[in-house]
Coordinates of N, CA and C in Angstrom, one line a residue:
P86 N 140.4 35.2 -83.9 CA 140.2 34.3 -83.3 C 141.0 33.2 -83.3
L87 N 140.8 32.5 -82.1 CA 141.5 31.1 -81.7 C 141.9 30.3 -83.0
F88 N 140.6 29.8 -82.6 CA 140.1 28.7 -83.5 C 138.5 28.6 -84.3
A89 N 138.6 28.1 -85.2 CA 137.1 28.1 -85.7 C 136.8 26.8 -86.8
D90 N 136.5 25.8 -86.6 CA 136.5 24.5 -87.7 C 135.1 24.4 -88.3
C91 N 134.8 25.5 -89.2 CA 133.5 26.2 -89.4 C 132.8 24.3 -90.4
A92 N 133.8 24.2 -91.4 CA 132.9 22.9 -92.1 C 132.6 21.7 -91.3
S93 N 133.8 21.3 -90.1 CA 132.8 20.3 -88.9 C 131.7 20.7 -88.1
A94 N 131.4 22.0 -88.3 CA 130.7 22.6 -88.0 C 129.3 22.4 -88.5
G95 N 129.2 22.4 -89.9 CA 128.3 22.7 -90.2 C 127.7 24.0 -90.6
A96 N 129.0 24.7 -91.0 CA 128.8 26.3 -91.3 C 129.7 26.4 -92.8
D97 N 129.5 27.7 -92.5 CA 130.4 28.0 -93.8 C 131.3 29.4 -93.7
C98 N 132.9 29.3 -93.7 CA 133.7 30.0 -93.3 C 133.6 31.6 -94.4
Q99 N 133.2 32.5 -94.0 CA 132.9 33.7 -94.5 C 133.7 35.2 -94.2
Q100 N 133.8 36.1 -95.0 CA 134.8 36.8 -94.3 C 135.7 36.6 -92.8
G101 N 136.3 36.1 -93.1 CA 136.6 35.7 -91.1 C 136.3 34.9 -90.4
G102 N 134.7 34.8 -90.6 CA 133.9 34.1 -88.9 C 133.1 33.0 -90.1
C103 N 132.5 32.7 -89.2 CA 131.2 31.2 -89.6 C 130.0 31.6 -90.3
Q104 N 130.1 31.4 -91.0 CA 128.5 32.0 -91.3 C 127.5 30.7 -91.5
G105 N 126.3 30.5 -91.1 CA 125.4 29.2 -91.6 C 124.9 28.7 -90.2
A106 N 124.7 27.5 -90.5 CA 124.3 26.4 -89.0 C 124.0 27.0 -87.7
F107 N 124.7 27.7 -87.7 CA 124.7 27.6 -86.2 C 125.3 29.0 -85.4
T108 N 124.4 29.3 -84.3 CA 124.5 30.7 -84.0 C 125.4 31.0 -82.7
T109 N 126.5 32.1 -83.0 CA 127.3 31.9 -82.3 C 127.3 32.7 -80.7
P110 N 127.5 31.7 -79.6 CA 127.6 32.1 -78.1 C 127.7 33.6 -78.2
L111 N 127.5 34.8 -77.3 CA 128.3 36.2 -77.0 C 128.3 35.6 -76.0
S112 N 129.5 36.6 -75.0 CA 130.3 36.7 -74.0 C 129.7 36.2 -72.9
S113 N 128.3 36.7 -72.7 CA 127.3 36.5 -72.1 C 126.1 35.5 -72.0
D114 N 126.8 34.6 -72.9 CA 126.0 33.0 -73.0 C 126.4 31.9 -72.2
L115 N 127.6 32.0 -72.2 CA 128.3 31.4 -71.1 C 129.8 31.6 -70.5
V116 N 129.0 30.9 -69.2 CA 130.4 31.2 -68.2 C 131.2 29.8 -68.1
I117 N 132.2 30.0 -67.6 CA 133.6 29.1 -66.9 C 133.2 29.1 -65.5
T118 N 132.8 27.9 -64.4 CA 132.5 28.6 -63.4 C 133.2 27.5 -62.3
E119 N 133.6 26.7 -63.0 CA 134.6 25.7 -61.7 C 135.5 25.3 -62.8
V120 N 136.5 24.4 -62.4 CA 137.9 23.9 -62.9 C 138.1 22.8 -62.4
M121 N 138.3 21.8 -61.8 CA 139.2 20.9 -61.1 C 141.0 20.9 -61.9
R122 N 142.0 21.6 -61.2 CA 143.0 21.9 -62.1 C 144.1 20.5 -61.6
S123 N 143.9 20.1 -60.8 CA 144.7 19.1 -59.6 C 143.9 18.2 -59.3
P124 N 143.7 17.4 -60.3 CA 142.5 15.9 -59.6 C 143.3 15.0 -58.8
L125 N 142.8 14.7 -57.2 CA 143.5 13.4 -57.2 C 144.3 12.5 -58.1
P126 N 145.3 11.4 -57.9 CA 145.5 10.6 -59.0 C 144.7 9.1 -59.2
N127 N 144.5 9.2 -60.4 CA 143.9 8.7 -60.6 C 142.0 9.0 -61.3
H128 N 142.3 10.4 -60.9 CA 141.1 11.3 -61.2 C 141.3 12.2 -62.2
R129 N 140.3 12.6 -63.2 CA 140.3 13.7 -64.2 C 140.2 14.8 -63.9
P130 N 141.2 15.4 -64.9 CA 140.6 16.9 -64.6 C 139.2 17.7 -65.5
W131 N 138.8 18.5 -65.0 CA 137.3 18.5 -65.7 C 137.0 20.1 -65.5
F132 N 135.9 21.1 -66.2 CA 135.9 21.7 -65.8 C 134.2 22.0 -66.0
E133 N 133.6 23.3 -65.8 CA 131.3 23.2 -65.9 C 131.5 24.6 -66.0
L134 N 130.7 24.4 -67.1 CA 130.2 25.8 -67.9 C 128.8 25.5 -67.6
Y135 N 128.1 27.2 -67.1 CA 126.8 27.6 -66.9 C 126.5 28.2 -68.5
V136 N 125.2 28.5 -68.3 CA 124.1 28.4 -70.0 C 123.7 29.9 -69.1
S137 N 123.9 31.5 -69.4 CA 124.2 32.3 -69.0 C 123.0 32.9 -69.6
G138 N 122.7 32.4 -70.7 CA 121.7 33.1 -72.1 C 120.6 33.5 -71.3
T139 N 119.7 33.6 -72.2 CA 118.3 33.5 -72.1 C 117.8 32.6 -73.5
E140 N 118.8 32.4 -74.5 CA 117.9 30.9 -75.6 C 119.0 30.1 -75.5
S141 N 118.4 28.9 -75.8 CA 118.8 28.1 -76.5 C 120.5 28.1 -77.4
I142 N 121.5 27.2 -77.0 CA 122.8 27.2 -77.3 C 123.0 26.2 -77.7
N143 N 123.9 25.9 -79.4 CA 124.3 25.2 -80.2 C 125.7 24.9 -79.6
L144 N 126.0 23.8 -78.7 CA 127.9 23.6 -78.7 C 128.5 23.7 -79.5
A145 N 128.0 22.9 -80.6 CA 128.6 22.4 -81.8 C 129.8 23.2 -82.2
G146 N 131.2 23.5 -82.4 CA 131.9 24.7 -83.1 C 132.5 25.5 -82.1
C147 N 132.3 24.7 -80.2 CA 133.0 25.3 -79.5 C 134.4 24.9 -78.8
G148 N 135.1 25.2 -78.1 CA 136.3 24.9 -77.5 C 136.8 25.3 -76.9
L149 N 137.8 25.1 -75.9 CA 138.9 25.5 -75.3 C 140.6 25.6 -75.7
M150 N 140.7 26.4 -75.2 CA 142.5 26.8 -75.0 C 143.3 26.4 -73.7
D151 N 143.5 25.4 -73.7 CA 144.0 25.5 -72.3 C 144.8 26.3 -70.8
G152 N 145.1 26.0 -70.4 CA 146.2 27.1 -70.0 C 147.8 26.1 -70.6
A153 N 147.8 25.5 -71.4 CA 149.8 25.3 -71.9 C 148.9 25.2 -73.1
G154 N 147.8 26.3 -73.8 CA 148.3 26.3 -75.1 C 147.0 25.6 -75.9
D155 N 147.0 24.4 -75.7 CA 146.4 22.8 -76.4 C 145.2 23.5 -76.5
I156 N 144.3 23.5 -77.6 CA 143.5 23.4 -78.0 C 142.1 22.2 -78.1
H157 N 141.1 22.2 -78.0 CA 140.1 21.1 -77.6 C 139.0 21.5 -78.2
V158 N 138.4 21.4 -79.4 CA 137.3 21.3 -80.6 C 136.2 20.6 -79.4
F159 N 134.5 21.0 -78.9 CA 134.4 20.2 -78.4 C 133.5 19.4 -79.7
G160 N 133.9 19.3 -81.1 CA 132.8 18.6 -82.0 C 131.6 19.1 -82.8
A161 N 131.6 18.7 -83.7 CA 130.1 18.9 -84.9 C 129.5 19.0 -84.4
E162 N 128.7 17.6 -83.3 CA 127.2 16.7 -83.6 C 126.6 18.5 -82.2
A163 N 125.6 17.9 -83.2 CA 124.9 19.4 -82.5 C 124.9 18.8 -81.2
Y164 N 125.0 19.7 -80.1 CA 124.8 19.5 -78.4 C 124.4 20.6 -78.2
I165 N 122.2 21.1 -78.2 CA 122.0 21.6 -77.6 C 122.5 22.1 -75.9
V166 N 121.7 23.5 -75.4 CA 122.4 23.4 -74.0 C 121.0 24.8 -74.7
E167 N 120.3 24.5 -72.5 CA 119.5 25.8 -72.1 C 119.7 26.7 -71.2
P168 N 118.9 27.6 -71.4 CA 119.3 28.7 -70.0 C 118.9 27.6 -68.5
G169 N 120.1 28.1 -67.7 CA 120.2 27.6 -66.2 C 121.0 26.3 -66.6
Q170 N 120.8 26.0 -67.7 CA 121.7 24.4 -67.6 C 123.6 24.6 -67.0
F171 N 123.9 23.7 -66.8 CA 125.0 23.5 -66.3 C 125.7 22.6 -66.9
V172 N 127.2 22.6 -67.8 CA 127.3 21.3 -68.7 C 129.0 20.9 -67.7
L173 N 128.9 19.8 -67.3 CA 130.4 19.1 -67.3 C 131.4 18.8 -68.7
I174 N 132.4 18.9 -68.8 CA 133.2 18.7 -69.4 C 134.7 18.0 -69.1
A175 N 134.9 16.8 -69.4 CA 136.1 16.5 -68.1 C 136.4 15.5 -69.6
E176 N 137.8 14.5 -69.2 CA 138.3 13.6 -70.2 C 137.4 12.5 -70.2
E177 N 137.7 11.5 -71.2 CA 137.0 10.0 -70.7 C 137.6 9.8 -70.1
E178 N 138.3 9.1 -69.7 CA 138.7 8.3 -68.6 C 139.4 8.7 -67.1
P179 N 139.6 8.5 -66.1 CA 139.4 7.2 -65.9 C 137.5 7.3 -65.7
T180 N 137.0 6.3 -65.7 CA 135.4 6.5 -65.5 C 135.2 5.5 -64.2
N181 N 136.3 5.3 -63.3 CA 135.9 5.0 -61.9 C 135.9 6.3 -60.3
D182 N 136.3 7.3 -61.3 CA 136.5 8.2 -60.5 C 135.7 9.2 -59.5
G183 N 134.7 8.3 -59.9 CA 133.1 8.8 -59.1 C 132.6 10.5 -59.9
L184 N 133.3 10.8 -60.8 CA 132.5 11.8 -61.8 C 131.4 11.6 -62.0
P185 N 130.6 12.6 -62.6 CA 129.3 11.8 -63.4 C 129.8 11.9 -64.9
A186 N 128.3 11.0 -65.1 CA 128.7 11.4 -66.8 C 128.8 12.9 -67.5
P187 N 130.5 13.1 -67.8 CA 130.3 14.4 -68.1 C 129.4 14.7 -69.5
D188 N 128.9 16.0 -69.9 CA 128.1 15.8 -70.9 C 128.8 16.2 -72.5
I189 N 130.5 16.5 -72.1 CA 131.1 16.3 -73.8 C 132.1 16.1 -72.5
T190 N 132.7 15.2 -73.4 CA 133.8 14.6 -72.6 C 135.0 14.6 -74.0
L191 N 136.3 14.9 -73.6 CA 137.7 15.0 -74.8 C 138.8 13.5 -74.3
P192 N 139.6 13.6 -75.1 CA 140.5 11.8 -75.0 C 141.3 12.2 -73.7
Y193 N 141.9 11.0 -73.5 CA 142.6 11.0 -72.2 C 143.7 11.9 -72.2
G194 N 143.9 12.2 -71.5 CA 145.5 13.2 -70.3 C 145.5 13.6 -71.8
S195 N 144.9 14.6 -73.0 CA 144.7 16.0 -73.8 C 144.8 16.9 -72.6
L196 N 143.7 17.4 -71.1 CA 143.4 18.5 -71.4 C 144.9 18.8 -70.0
D197 N 145.2 20.1 -70.2 CA 146.1 20.3 -68.9 C 145.1 21.9 -68.1
L198 N 145.2 21.8 -67.3 CA 144.4 22.8 -66.7 C 144.6 23.3 -65.7
L199 N 145.9 23.1 -65.5 CA 147.2 23.2 -64.2 C 148.5 24.2 -64.5
A200 N 148.9 23.6 -66.1 CA 149.3 25.0 -66.4 C 148.6 26.1 -66.4
T201 N 149.3 27.4 -66.6 CA 149.4 28.6 -66.4 C 150.4 29.1 -67.7
D202 N 150.2 29.0 -68.4 CA 151.8 29.6 -69.4 C 151.4 30.7 -70.5
K203 N 149.1 30.1 -70.7 CA 148.5 31.0 -71.5 C 147.0 30.7 -70.8
A204 N 146.4 32.6 -71.0 CA 144.9 32.3 -70.4 C 144.1 30.5 -70.9
V205 N 143.1 30.5 -70.5 CA 142.2 29.1 -70.6 C 140.9 30.5 -71.6
V206 N 140.4 30.1 -73.1 CA 139.5 30.6 -73.6 C 139.1 29.5 -74.0
L207 N 137.1 30.1 -73.5 CA 136.1 29.3 -74.6 C 136.0 30.1 -74.9
N208 N 136.2 29.3 -76.5 CA 136.1 30.1 -78.1 C 134.6 29.0 -78.4
C209 N 133.4 29.5 -79.0 CA 132.6 29.3 -80.6 C 132.7 29.6 -81.6
M210 N 133.3 29.2 -82.4 CA 133.1 29.7 -83.5 C 133.7 30.5 -84.3
G211 N 134.9 30.1 -83.6 CA 136.0 31.5 -83.9 C 135.9 33.1 -82.5
A212 N 134.6 32.8 -82.0 CA 134.7 34.1 -80.8 C 134.6 34.1 -79.4
V213 N 135.8 34.7 -79.0 CA 136.4 34.9 -77.5 C 134.7 34.9 -76.8
V214 N 134.3 33.9 -75.8 CA 132.7 33.7 -75.1 C 133.4 33.9 -73.9
D215 N 134.5 33.1 -72.8 CA 135.1 33.8 -71.4 C 136.5 33.0 -71.8
I216 N 137.3 34.0 -70.5 CA 138.6 33.8 -71.0 C 138.8 33.7 -68.9
I217 N 140.0 33.2 -68.4 CA 140.2 32.9 -67.6 C 142.0 32.7 -67.2
D218 N 142.4 33.9 -67.2 CA 143.3 35.0 -67.8 C 144.9 34.8 -66.7
F219 N 145.4 33.3 -66.3 CA 146.4 32.6 -65.9 C 147.4 33.2 -65.8
P220 N 147.8 33.9 -66.6 CA 149.0 34.6 -66.9 C 149.1 36.1 -66.1
S221 N 147.8 36.4 -65.7 CA 147.1 37.5 -64.9 C 147.9 37.5 -63.3
E222 N 148.0 36.2 -62.8 CA 148.0 35.6 -61.6 C 149.6 36.2 -61.1
T223 N 149.4 37.0 -59.2 CA 150.8 37.2 -58.6 C 151.0 36.0 -57.6
S224 N 152.3 36.2 -57.5 CA 152.0 35.6 -55.7 C 151.4 35.9 -54.4
L225 N 150.7 37.2 -54.8 CA 150.3 37.4 -54.0 C 148.1 36.8 -54.0
A226 N 148.2 36.8 -55.3 CA 146.9 36.8 -55.8 C 147.5 35.6 -56.9
P227 N 147.0 34.8 -56.6 CA 147.3 33.2 -57.1 C 146.3 32.6 -57.6
F228 N 145.8 31.6 -58.9 CA 144.7 30.9 -59.2 C 144.7 29.6 -57.9
P229 N 143.6 29.1 -57.4 CA 143.3 27.7 -56.9 C 143.7 26.8 -57.2
A230 N 145.0 25.9 -56.7 CA 145.3 25.4 -57.4 C 145.4 24.0 -56.3
E231 N 144.5 24.0 -55.3 CA 144.7 22.6 -54.3 C 144.7 21.5 -54.9
S232 N 145.1 19.8 -54.3 CA 144.9 18.5 -54.9 C 143.8 18.5 -54.7
G233 N 142.9 17.9 -55.2 CA 141.0 17.2 -55.1 C 140.3 18.2 -55.0
K234 N 140.6 19.4 -55.0 CA 139.4 20.3 -55.0 C 139.7 21.2 -56.4
A235 N 138.7 21.3 -56.5 CA 137.9 22.6 -58.3 C 137.9 23.9 -56.9
M236 N 138.6 25.2 -58.1 CA 138.9 25.9 -58.0 C 137.4 26.8 -59.0
Q237 N 136.3 27.7 -57.6 CA 135.2 27.6 -58.4 C 135.2 29.7 -58.2
V238 N 133.8 29.6 -58.9 CA 133.2 31.3 -58.9 C 131.8 31.4 -57.9
S239 N 131.7 32.5 -57.3 CA 130.5 32.7 -56.3 C 129.5 32.9 -57.6
P240 N 128.2 32.4 -57.8 CA 127.2 32.4 -58.5 C 127.1 33.8 -58.8
Q241 N 127.3 34.5 -57.8 CA 127.7 36.5 -57.9 C 128.3 36.4 -59.2
S242 N 129.7 35.6 -59.6 CA 130.4 35.7 -60.4 C 130.2 35.2 -61.6
Y243 N 128.5 34.6 -62.0 CA 128.5 34.1 -62.8 C 128.7 35.1 -64.1
S244 N 129.3 35.8 -64.6 CA 129.4 36.7 -65.3 C 131.2 36.7 -66.2
A245 N 131.4 36.3 -67.5 CA 132.1 36.2 -68.6 C 133.2 37.8 -68.4
E246 N 133.0 38.5 -67.7 CA 133.6 39.7 -67.3 C 134.2 39.5 -66.4
V247 N 133.6 38.6 -65.6 CA 133.8 39.5 -64.1 C 135.1 38.0 -62.9
N248 N 134.7 37.2 -63.8 CA 135.6 35.9 -64.0 C 137.1 35.4 -64.7
D249 N 137.5 36.8 -64.9 CA 138.8 36.7 -65.4 C 140.3 36.5 -64.4
T250 N 140.3 36.9 -63.5 CA 141.7 37.7 -62.7 C 141.5 36.1 -61.3
S251 N 142.5 36.3 -61.2 CA 141.7 35.3 -60.3 C 142.0 35.5 -58.4
D252 N 141.2 36.9 -58.6 CA 141.2 37.2 -56.8 C 139.2 36.9 -57.2
M253 N 139.0 36.4 -58.5 CA 137.0 36.0 -58.3 C 137.1 34.1 -57.8
W254 N 138.4 33.9 -58.0 CA 138.3 32.2 -57.8 C 138.9 31.8 -56.5
C255 N 138.2 30.7 -55.7 CA 138.1 30.2 -54.8 C 138.0 28.4 -55.1
S256 N 139.0 28.6 -53.6 CA 138.9 26.7 -53.8 C 137.4 26.5 -53.3
A257 N 137.4 24.9 -54.1 CA 135.7 24.5 -53.0 C 136.6 24.1 -51.9
E258 N 135.1 23.6 -51.0 CA 135.3 23.8 -49.3 C 135.6 22.2 -48.6
D259 N 134.9 21.6 -49.8 CA 135.6 19.9 -49.9 C 136.4 19.3 -50.8
P260 N 136.7 18.3 -50.7 CA 137.6 17.9 -52.0 C 136.5 17.0 -52.6
Y261 N 136.5 17.0 -53.7 CA 135.3 16.2 -55.2 C 135.4 15.1 -55.3
T262 N 134.7 14.2 -53.9 CA 135.0 12.8 -54.4 C 133.6 12.3 -55.1
F263 N 133.1 12.9 -55.4 CA 131.4 12.4 -55.3 C 131.5 10.9 -54.8
G264 N 131.2 11.1 -53.9 CA 130.9 9.9 -53.0 C 131.7 8.9 -53.2
V265 N 133.3 8.7 -54.2 CA 134.1 7.7 -54.1 C 135.1 7.5 -53.0

């Protein structure tokens, strides 16, 4: 496991895993579907998760390792998501960029989604749930990183097993401005 803070999420660490208060989502339960890697100036990076499982999930104890290898834990407070729901995760600032209010916020300046040194890893209570394998990109098949455009997978690729490599991602058709 890359990270797991069992105690802060209300669980106990036993035999190298978290046991207790929260059910660990499986790789089929959460999928990274959209990523703003290169936001416009004075805008913030963000990413979107899709709840593809069939049961409610608590995101407490989940987090992301970004492309620079920095770890961002979403927090210990219960955050329940439902099947079919999209979850927006973004930095706290700036608040004037037109982005809808994120479901989960991370500290300003902490999220590096443009770096490709390491894979982006979604992890819940020590279990890997989804990966974007940035190191697998090649000059012929890079991950999209157009300024102001999110990279996204098609709804047919909303699968943690399918969305790992660059050939499954494309740039959004339009810049993301949310009416700004």
